[in-house]
Short mmCIF file of C-alpha atoms in Angstrom, two decimals:
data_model
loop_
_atom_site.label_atom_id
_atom_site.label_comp_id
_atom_site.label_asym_id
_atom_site.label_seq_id
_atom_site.Cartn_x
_atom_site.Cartn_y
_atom_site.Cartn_z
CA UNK E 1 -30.03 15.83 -3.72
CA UNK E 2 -27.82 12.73 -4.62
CA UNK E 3 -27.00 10.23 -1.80
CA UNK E 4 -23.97 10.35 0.15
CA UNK E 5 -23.08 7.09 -1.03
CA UNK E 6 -23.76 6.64 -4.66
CA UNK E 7 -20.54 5.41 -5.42
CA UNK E 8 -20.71 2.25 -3.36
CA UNK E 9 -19.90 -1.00 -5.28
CA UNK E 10 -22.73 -3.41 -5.46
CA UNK E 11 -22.48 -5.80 -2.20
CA UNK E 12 -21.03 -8.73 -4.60
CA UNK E 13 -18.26 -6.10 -5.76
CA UNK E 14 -18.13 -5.00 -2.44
CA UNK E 15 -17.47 -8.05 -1.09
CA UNK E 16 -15.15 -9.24 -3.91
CA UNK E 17 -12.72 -5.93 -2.83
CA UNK E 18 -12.63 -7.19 1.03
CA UNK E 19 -11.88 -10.82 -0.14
CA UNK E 20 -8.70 -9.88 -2.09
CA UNK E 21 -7.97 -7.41 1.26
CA UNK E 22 -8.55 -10.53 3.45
CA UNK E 23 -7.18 -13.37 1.10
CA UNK E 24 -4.30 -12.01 0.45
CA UNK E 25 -1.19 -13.83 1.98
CA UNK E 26 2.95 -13.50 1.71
CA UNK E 27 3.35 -16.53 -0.27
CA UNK E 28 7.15 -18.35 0.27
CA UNK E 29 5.87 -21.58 -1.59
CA UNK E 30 5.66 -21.48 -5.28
CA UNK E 31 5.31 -24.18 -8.03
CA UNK E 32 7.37 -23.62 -10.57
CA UNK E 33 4.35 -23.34 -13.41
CA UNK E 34 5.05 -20.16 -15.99
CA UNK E 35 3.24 -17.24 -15.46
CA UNK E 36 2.69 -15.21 -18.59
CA UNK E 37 4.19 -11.77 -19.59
CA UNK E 38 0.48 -10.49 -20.03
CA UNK E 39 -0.34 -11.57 -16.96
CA UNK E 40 2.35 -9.90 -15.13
CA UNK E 41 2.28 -6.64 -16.96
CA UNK E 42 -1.74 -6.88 -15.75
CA UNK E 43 -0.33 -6.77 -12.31
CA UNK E 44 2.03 -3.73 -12.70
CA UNK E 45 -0.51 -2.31 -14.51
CA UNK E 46 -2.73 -2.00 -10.94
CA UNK E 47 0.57 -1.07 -9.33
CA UNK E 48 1.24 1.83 -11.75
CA UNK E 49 -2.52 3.02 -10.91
CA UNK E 50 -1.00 3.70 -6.87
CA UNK E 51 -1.86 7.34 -5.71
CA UNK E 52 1.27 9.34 -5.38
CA UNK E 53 1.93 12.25 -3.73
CA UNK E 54 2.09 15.28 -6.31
CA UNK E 55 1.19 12.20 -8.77
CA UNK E 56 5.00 12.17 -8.86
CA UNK E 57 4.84 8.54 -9.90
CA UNK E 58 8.16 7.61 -8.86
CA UNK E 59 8.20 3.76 -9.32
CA UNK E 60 10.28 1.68 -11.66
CA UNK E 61 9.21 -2.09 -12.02
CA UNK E 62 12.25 -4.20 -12.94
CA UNK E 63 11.05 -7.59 -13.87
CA UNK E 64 13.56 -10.38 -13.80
CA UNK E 65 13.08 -13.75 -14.85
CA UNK E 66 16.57 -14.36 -15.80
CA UNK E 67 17.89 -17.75 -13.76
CA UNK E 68 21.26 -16.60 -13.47
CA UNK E 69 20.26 -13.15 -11.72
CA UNK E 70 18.03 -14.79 -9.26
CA UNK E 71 20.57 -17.49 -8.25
CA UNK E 72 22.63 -14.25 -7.20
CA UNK E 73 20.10 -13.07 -5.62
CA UNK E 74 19.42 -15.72 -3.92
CA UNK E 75 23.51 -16.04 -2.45
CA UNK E 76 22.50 -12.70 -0.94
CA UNK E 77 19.39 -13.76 0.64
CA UNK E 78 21.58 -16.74 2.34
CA UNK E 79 23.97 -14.53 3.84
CA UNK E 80 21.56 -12.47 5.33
CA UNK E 81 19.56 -15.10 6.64
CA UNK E 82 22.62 -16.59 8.10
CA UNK E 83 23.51 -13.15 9.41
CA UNK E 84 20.13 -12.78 11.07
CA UNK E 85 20.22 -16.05 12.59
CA UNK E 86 23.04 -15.22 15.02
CA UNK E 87 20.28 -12.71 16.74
CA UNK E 88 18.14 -15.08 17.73
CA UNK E 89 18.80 -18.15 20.78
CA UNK E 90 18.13 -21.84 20.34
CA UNK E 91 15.11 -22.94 19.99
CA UNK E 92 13.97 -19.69 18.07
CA UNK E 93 17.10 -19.96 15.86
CA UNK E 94 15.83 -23.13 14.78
CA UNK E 95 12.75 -22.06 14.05
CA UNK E 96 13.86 -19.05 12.43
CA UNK E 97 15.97 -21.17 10.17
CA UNK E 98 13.10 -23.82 9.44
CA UNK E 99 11.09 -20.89 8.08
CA UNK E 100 10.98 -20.89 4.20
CA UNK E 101 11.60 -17.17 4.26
CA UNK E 102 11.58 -16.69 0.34
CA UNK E 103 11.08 -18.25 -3.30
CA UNK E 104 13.73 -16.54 -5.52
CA UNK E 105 14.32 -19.69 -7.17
CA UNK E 106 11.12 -21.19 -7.44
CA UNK E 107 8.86 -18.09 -8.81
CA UNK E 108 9.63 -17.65 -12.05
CA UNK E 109 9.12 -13.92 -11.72
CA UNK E 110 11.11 -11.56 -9.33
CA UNK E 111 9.75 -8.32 -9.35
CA UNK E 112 12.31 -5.15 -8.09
CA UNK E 113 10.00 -1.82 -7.09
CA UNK E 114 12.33 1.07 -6.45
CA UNK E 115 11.74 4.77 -5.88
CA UNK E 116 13.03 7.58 -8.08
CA UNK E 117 12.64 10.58 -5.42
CA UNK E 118 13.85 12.51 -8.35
CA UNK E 119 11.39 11.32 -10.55
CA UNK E 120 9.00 14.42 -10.38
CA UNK E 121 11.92 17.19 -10.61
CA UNK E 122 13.81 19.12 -7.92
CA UNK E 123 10.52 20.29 -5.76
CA UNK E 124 6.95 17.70 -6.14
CA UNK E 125 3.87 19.31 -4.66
CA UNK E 126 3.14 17.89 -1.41
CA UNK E 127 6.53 16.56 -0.80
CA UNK E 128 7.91 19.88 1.02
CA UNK E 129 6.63 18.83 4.33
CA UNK E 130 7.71 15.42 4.01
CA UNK E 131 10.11 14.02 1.75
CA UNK E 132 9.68 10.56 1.97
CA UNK E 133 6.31 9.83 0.70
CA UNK E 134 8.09 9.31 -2.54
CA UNK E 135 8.79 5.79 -0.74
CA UNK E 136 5.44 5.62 0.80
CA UNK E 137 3.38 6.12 -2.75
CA UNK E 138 5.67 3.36 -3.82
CA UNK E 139 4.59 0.82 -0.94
CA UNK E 140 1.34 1.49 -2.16
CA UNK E 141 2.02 0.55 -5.33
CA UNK E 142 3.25 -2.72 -4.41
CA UNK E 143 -0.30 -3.49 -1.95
CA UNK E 144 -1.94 -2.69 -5.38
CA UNK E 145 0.03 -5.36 -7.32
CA UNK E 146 -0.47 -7.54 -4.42
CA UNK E 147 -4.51 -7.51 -4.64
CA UNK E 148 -4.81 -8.09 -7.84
CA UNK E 149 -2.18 -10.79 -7.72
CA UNK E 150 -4.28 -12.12 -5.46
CA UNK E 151 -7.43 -11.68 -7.68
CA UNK E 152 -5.60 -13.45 -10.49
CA UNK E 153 -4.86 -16.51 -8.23
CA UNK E 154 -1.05 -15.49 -8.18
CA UNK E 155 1.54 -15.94 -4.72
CA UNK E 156 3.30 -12.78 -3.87
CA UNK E 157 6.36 -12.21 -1.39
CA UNK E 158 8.42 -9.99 -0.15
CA UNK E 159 11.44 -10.49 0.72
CA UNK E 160 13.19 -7.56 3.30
CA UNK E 161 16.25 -9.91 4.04
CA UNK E 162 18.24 -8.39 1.63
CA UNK E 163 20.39 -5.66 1.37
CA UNK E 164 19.70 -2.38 -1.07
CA UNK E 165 22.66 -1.55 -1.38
CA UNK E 166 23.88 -5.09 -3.05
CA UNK E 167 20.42 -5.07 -4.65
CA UNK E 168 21.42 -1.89 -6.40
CA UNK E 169 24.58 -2.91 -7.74
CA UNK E 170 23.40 -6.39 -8.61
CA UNK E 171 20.47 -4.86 -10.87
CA UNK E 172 22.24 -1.42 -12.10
CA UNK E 173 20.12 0.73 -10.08
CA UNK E 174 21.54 4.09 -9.63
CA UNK E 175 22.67 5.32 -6.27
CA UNK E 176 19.59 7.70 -5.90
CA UNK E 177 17.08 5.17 -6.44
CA UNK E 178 15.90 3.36 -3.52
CA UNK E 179 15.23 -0.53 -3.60
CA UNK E 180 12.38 -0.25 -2.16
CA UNK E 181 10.80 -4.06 -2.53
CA UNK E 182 11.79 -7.54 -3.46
CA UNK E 183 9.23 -9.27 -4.85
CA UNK E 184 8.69 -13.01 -5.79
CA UNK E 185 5.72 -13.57 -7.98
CA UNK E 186 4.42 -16.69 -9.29
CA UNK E 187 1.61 -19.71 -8.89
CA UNK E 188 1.36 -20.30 -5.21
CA UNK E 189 1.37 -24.29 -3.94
CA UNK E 190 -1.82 -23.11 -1.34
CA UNK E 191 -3.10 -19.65 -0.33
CA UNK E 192 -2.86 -20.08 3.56
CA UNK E 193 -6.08 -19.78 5.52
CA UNK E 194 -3.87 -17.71 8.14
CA UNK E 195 -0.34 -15.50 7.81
CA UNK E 196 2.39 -18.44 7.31
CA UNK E 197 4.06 -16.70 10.93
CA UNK E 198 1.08 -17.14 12.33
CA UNK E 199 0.61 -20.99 11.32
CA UNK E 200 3.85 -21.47 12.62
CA UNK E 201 3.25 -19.71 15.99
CA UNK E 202 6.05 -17.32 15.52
CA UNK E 203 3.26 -14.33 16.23
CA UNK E 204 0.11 -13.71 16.81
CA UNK E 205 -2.52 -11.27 15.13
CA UNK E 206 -3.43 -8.22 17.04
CA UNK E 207 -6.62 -7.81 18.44
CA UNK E 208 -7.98 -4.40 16.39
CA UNK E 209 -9.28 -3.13 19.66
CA UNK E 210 -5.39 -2.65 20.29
CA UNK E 211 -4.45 -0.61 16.98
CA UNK E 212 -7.52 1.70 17.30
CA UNK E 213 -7.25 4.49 18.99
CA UNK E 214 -9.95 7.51 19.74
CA UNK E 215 -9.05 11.27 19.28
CA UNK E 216 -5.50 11.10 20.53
CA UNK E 217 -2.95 8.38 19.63
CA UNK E 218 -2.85 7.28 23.96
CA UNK E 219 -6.87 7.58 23.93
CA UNK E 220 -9.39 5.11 23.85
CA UNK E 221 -11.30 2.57 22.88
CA UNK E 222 -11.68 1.33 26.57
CA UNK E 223 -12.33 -2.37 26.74
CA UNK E 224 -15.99 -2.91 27.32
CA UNK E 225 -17.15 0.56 25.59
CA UNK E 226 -19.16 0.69 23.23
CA UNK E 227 -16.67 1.87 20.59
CA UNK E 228 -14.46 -0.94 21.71
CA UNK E 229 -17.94 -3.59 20.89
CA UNK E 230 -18.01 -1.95 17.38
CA UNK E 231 -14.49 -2.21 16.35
CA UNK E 232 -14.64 -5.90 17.08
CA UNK E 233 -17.71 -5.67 15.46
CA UNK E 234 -15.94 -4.73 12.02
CA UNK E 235 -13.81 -7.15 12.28
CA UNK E 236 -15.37 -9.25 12.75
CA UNK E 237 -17.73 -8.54 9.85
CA UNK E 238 -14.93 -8.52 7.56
CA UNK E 239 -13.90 -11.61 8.44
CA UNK E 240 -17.36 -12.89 6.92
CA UNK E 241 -15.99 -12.40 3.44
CA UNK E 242 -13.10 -14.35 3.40
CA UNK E 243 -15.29 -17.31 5.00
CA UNK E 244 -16.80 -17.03 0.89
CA UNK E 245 -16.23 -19.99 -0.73
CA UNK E 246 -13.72 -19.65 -3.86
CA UNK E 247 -16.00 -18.70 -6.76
CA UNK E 248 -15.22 -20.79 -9.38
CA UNK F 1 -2.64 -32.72 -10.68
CA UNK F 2 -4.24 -29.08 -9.74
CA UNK F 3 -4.50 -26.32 -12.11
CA UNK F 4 -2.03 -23.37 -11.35
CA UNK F 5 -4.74 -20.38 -11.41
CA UNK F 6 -7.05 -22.70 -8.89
CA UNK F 7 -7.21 -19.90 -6.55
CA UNK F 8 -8.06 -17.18 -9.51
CA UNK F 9 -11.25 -15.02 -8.67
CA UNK F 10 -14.08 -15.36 -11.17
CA UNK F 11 -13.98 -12.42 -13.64
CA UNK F 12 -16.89 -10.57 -11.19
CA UNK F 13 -14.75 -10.37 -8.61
CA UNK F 14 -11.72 -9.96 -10.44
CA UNK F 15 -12.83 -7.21 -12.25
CA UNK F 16 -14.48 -5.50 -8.67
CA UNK F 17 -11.03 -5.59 -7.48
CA UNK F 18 -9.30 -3.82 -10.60
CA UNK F 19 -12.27 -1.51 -10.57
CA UNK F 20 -11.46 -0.09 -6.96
CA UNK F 21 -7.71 0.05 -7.64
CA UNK F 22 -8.39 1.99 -11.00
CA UNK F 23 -11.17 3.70 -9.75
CA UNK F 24 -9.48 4.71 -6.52
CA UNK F 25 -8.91 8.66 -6.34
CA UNK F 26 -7.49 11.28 -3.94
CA UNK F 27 -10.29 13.18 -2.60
CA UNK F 28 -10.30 16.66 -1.43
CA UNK F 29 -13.38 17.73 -2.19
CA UNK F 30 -15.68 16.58 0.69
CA UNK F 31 -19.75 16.12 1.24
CA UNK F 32 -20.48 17.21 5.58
CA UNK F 33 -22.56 13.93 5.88
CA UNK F 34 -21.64 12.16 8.89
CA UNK F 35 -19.83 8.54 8.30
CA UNK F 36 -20.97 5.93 10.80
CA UNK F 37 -18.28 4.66 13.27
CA UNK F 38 -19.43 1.24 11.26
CA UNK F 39 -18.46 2.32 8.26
CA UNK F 40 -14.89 3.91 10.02
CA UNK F 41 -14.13 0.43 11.85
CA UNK F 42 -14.70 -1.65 8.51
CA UNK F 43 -12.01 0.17 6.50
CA UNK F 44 -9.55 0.50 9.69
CA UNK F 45 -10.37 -3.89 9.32
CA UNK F 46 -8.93 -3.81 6.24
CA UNK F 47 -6.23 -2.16 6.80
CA UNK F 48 -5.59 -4.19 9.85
CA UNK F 49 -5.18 -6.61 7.46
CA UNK F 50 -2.12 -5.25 5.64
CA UNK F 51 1.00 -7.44 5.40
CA UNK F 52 3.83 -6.89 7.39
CA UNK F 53 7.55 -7.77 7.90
CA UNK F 54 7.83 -10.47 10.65
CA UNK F 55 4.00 -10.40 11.15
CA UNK F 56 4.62 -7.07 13.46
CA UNK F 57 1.89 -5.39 12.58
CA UNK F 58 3.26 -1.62 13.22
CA UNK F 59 0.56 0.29 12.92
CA UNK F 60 -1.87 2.40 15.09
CA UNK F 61 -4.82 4.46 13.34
CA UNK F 62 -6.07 7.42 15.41
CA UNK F 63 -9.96 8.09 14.52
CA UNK F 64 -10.30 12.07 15.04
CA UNK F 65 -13.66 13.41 14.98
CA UNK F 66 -13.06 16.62 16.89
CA UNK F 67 -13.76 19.78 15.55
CA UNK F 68 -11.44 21.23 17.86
CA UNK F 69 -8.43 19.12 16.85
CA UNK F 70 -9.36 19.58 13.25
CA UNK F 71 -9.00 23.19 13.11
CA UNK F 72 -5.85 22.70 14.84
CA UNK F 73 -4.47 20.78 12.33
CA UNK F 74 -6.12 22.56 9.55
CA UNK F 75 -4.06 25.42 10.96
CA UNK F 76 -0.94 23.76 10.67
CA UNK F 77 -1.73 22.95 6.87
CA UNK F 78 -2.00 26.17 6.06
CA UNK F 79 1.02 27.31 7.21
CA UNK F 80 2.76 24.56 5.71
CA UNK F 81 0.90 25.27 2.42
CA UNK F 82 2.02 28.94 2.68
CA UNK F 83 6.01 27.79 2.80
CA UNK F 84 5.30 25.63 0.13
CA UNK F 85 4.09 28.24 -2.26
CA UNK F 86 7.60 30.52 -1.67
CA UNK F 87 9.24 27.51 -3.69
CA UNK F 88 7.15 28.46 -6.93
CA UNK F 89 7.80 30.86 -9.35
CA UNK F 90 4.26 32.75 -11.15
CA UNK F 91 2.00 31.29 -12.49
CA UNK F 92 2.47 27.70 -11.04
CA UNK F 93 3.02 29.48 -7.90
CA UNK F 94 -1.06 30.90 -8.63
CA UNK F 95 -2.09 27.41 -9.68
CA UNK F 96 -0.56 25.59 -6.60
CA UNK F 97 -2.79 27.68 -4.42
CA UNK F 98 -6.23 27.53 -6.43
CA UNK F 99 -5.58 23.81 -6.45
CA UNK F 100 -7.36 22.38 -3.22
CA UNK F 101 -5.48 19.98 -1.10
CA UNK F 102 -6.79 18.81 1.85
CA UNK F 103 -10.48 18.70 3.20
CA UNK F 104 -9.72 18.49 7.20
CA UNK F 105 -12.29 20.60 8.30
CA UNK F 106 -15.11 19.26 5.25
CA UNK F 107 -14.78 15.70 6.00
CA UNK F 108 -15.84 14.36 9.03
CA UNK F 109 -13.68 11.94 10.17
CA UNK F 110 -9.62 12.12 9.97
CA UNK F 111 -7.28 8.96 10.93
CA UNK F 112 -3.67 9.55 11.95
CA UNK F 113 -1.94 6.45 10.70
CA UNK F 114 1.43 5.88 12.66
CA UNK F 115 4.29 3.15 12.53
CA UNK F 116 5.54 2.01 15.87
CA UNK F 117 8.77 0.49 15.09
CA UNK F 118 9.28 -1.31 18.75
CA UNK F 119 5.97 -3.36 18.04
CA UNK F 120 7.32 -6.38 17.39
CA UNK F 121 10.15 -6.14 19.97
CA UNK F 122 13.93 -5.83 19.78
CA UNK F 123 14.51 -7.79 17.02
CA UNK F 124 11.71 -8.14 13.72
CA UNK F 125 11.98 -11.29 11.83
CA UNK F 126 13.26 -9.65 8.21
CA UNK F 127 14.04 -6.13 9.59
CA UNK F 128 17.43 -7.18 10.11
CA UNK F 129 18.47 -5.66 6.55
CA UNK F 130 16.19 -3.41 5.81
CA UNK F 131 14.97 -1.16 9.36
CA UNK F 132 12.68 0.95 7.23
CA UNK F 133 10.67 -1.72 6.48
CA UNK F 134 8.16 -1.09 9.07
CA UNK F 135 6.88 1.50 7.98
CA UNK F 136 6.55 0.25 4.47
CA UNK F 137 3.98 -1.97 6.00
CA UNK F 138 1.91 0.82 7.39
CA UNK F 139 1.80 2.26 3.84
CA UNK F 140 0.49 -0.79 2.70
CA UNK F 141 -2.44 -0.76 5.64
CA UNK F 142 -3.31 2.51 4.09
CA UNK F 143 -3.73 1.52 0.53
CA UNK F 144 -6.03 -1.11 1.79
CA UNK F 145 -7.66 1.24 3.81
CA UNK F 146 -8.16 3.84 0.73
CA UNK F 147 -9.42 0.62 -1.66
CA UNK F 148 -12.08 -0.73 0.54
CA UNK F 149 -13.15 3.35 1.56
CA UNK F 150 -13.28 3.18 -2.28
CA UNK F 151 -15.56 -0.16 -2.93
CA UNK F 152 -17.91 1.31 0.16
CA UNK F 153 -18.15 4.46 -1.97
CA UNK F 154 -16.14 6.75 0.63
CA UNK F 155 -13.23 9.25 -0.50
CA UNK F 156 -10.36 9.07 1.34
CA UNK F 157 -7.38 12.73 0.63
CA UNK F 158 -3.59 11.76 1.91
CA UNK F 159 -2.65 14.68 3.75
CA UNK F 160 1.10 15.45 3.71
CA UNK F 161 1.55 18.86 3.33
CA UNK F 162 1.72 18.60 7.67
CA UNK F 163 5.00 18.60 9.73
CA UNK F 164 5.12 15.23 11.67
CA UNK F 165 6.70 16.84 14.77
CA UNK F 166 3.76 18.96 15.14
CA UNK F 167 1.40 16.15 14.43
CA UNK F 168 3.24 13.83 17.33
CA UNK F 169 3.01 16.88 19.64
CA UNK F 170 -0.92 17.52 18.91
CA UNK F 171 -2.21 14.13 18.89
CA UNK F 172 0.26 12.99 21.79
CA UNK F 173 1.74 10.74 19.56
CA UNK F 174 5.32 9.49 21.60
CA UNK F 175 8.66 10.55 20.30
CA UNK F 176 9.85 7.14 19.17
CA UNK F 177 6.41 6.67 16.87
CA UNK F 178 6.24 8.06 13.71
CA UNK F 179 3.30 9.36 11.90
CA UNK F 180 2.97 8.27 8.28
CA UNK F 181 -0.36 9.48 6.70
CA UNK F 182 -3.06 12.10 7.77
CA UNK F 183 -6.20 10.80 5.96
CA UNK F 184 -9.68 12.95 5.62
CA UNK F 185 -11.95 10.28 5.37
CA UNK F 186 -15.83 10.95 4.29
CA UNK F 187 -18.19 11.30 1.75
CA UNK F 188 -16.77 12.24 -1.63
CA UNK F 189 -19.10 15.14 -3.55
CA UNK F 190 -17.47 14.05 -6.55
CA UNK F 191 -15.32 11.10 -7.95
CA UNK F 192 -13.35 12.26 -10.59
CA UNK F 193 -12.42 10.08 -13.98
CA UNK F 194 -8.84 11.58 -13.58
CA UNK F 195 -6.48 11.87 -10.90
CA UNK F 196 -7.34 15.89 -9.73
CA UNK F 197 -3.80 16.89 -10.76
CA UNK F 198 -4.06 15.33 -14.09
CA UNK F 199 -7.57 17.20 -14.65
CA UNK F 200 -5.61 20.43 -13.03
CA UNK F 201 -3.25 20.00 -15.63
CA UNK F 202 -0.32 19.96 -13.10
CA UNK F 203 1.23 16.52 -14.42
CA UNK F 204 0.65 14.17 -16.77
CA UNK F 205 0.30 9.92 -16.16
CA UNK F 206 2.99 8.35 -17.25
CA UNK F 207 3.24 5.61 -19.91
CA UNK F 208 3.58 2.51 -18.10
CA UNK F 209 6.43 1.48 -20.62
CA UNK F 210 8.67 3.95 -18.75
CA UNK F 211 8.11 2.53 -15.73
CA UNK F 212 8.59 -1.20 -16.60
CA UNK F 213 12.53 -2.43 -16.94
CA UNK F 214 13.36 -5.75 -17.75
CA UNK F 215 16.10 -7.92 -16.22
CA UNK F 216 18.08 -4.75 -14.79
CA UNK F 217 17.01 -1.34 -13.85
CA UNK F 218 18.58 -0.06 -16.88
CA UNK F 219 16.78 -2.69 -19.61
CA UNK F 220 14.13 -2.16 -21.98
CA UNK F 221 11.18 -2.71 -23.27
CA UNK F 222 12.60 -1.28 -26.33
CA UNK F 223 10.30 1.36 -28.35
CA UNK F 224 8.35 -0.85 -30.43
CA UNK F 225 9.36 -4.13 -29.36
CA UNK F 226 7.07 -7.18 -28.22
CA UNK F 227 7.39 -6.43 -24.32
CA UNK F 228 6.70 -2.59 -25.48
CA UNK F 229 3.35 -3.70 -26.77
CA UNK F 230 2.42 -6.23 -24.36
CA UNK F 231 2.91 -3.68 -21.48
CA UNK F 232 0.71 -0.87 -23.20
CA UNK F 233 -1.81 -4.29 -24.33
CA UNK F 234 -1.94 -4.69 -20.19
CA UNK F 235 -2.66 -0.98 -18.84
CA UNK F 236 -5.31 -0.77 -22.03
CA UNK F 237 -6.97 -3.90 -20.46
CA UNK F 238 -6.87 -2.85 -16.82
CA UNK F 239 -8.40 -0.01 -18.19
CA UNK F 240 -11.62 -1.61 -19.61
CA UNK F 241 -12.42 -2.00 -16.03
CA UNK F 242 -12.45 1.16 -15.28
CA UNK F 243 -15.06 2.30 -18.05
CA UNK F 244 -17.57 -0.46 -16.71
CA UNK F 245 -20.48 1.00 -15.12
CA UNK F 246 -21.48 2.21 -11.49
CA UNK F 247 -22.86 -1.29 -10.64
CA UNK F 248 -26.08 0.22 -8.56
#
């Protein structure tokens, strides 16, 4: 009889898989270094290897390093922000607007993951129940090229103030594919310890014990149980392997 | 001056984290052993630590250990799986139900993941344009979720042959949340090489040159050109990883 768990990485690996998890951060602060071809491909490469449902695969990855598209680009992203200003009051508009909320310029790779939900023919297996986990294998894709970004030492961010439907004209991206992510890739100027929004005290992390629930989505754990002690525990625990120092 | 790659992982722990994206598989086939709440908590930490837009943290996972519930659910699959079939013609129509998809009642432990899109209050820094985009970050809690099951030797099957108006209704799951991935989570009796559909001979993996455009959607990498080989020189390499050995 084999053990349950014989295909559990070695604690170092183990550990190495939880520090990406941990380390990873939405980088908005790039320098403006290179970053080569191979090492981008590398990247898409892990994003290509997402599970999708009906292994459908339906991502393209449209890499643009072109300074002329970006600057466009980038016009959008102004508008936007401008746009989303106006819901905010003084003195959150101003700190909305003091946010650096993107790096379109400054990365010298923009990455565009869209969906083709027609990608794996008129019916995919496991798509009959719900359609749109065409766009959810593709978010996974785009976690996957954000660890091992983060493995290679490489910023990643995403930026959702933009509109698809400009995105898709802008990149010639055909009205059933679905603009799914904006992504700025390049050499970040620091990893953050913390989430950038939660440096700036815009919001706060959520205690686990909150987005953990037992049996039924309005049950449990009940604070002071011992389920509630053990999800703090894993947290907690986790947390012990981004306190590793850098290993090189 | 600082080097650009200063926060690179050492090739270890770089290749750990390729390994568990490229080793990563959806599991259906599932060993009874129990899985310690531990064990549950750590990989619901890692998913806690997903990014998301505005820092709104959407998501809610719903540990289900019930035997009762299961079989509830498992009853709803195969319903679902039975409408499914009436959209295949002989003999995929034969193959679709040999091929097993789910392992509700096998593994011990489900987790209802679910978006709740007022989280983060009326308005979501960056969901201005692009609404959707909270539930794009619960996708990307579950991918972290299914990589550190993976590096702790767990299989983890995504579920979505289920209705999520009958999920809501059996798991009390409010009206306004939405349920985005029904996960068996235990211990895997097998891990297989290939994807199970690939093996099954369902679908094939696509060549990653498809799925890589430059500058627009509708750009190369040309058949033969430099970018062509650079992007197959990338998925070869990511691939190495994969062949290294169980490190126990």
């Amino acid at each position: 009889m084999t053990a349950p768990d014989r295909h559990r990485f070695a604690d170092a690996d183990r550990g190495a898989v939880y520090r990406a998890i941990h380390q990873r951060r939405d980088v908005r602060h790039f320098r403006t270094d290179p970053v080569d071809d191979a090492l981008v491909y590398r990247v898409l490469a892990a994003a290509h290897r997402a599970p999708s449902v009906g292994f459908m695969q339906p991502w393209t990855f449209t890499v643009i390093r072109s300074p002329q598209t970006r600057a466009r680009v980038h016009g959008l992203y102004l508008r936007e922000r401008q746009a989303a200003a106006c819901f905010y009051d003084e003195p959150r508009r101003g700190e909305f607007l003091a946010l650096k909320l993107e790096g379109i310029l400054e990365a010298p790779v923009n990455i565009c993951v869209t969906c083709d939900p027609t990608r794996g023919g008129t019916h995919v297996l496991g798509r009959n129940s719900q359609p749109e986990t065409d766009v959810y294998s593709t978010c996974c894709a785009v976690q996957n090229l954000w660890l091992a970004a983060r493995a290679e030492g490489l910023g990643v961010g995403w930026v959702s103030i933009l509109k698809t439907g400009e995105l898709r004209e802008m990149l010639g991206i055909p009205p059933h594919v679905i603009p799914v992510a904006y992504l700025c890739l390049g050499w970040p100027e620091q990893l953050r310890t913390r989430p950038m929004l939660e440096e700036a005290g815009w919001r706060e992390r959520l205690s686990m014990t909150g987005v953990v629930r037992l049996e039924r989505w309005d049950g449990g754990p009940e604070a002071g149980s011992a389920a509630a002690a053990a999800v703090a525990a894993a947290e907690a625990e986790i947390a012990g392997f981004e306190a590793a120092p850098e290993p090189r």
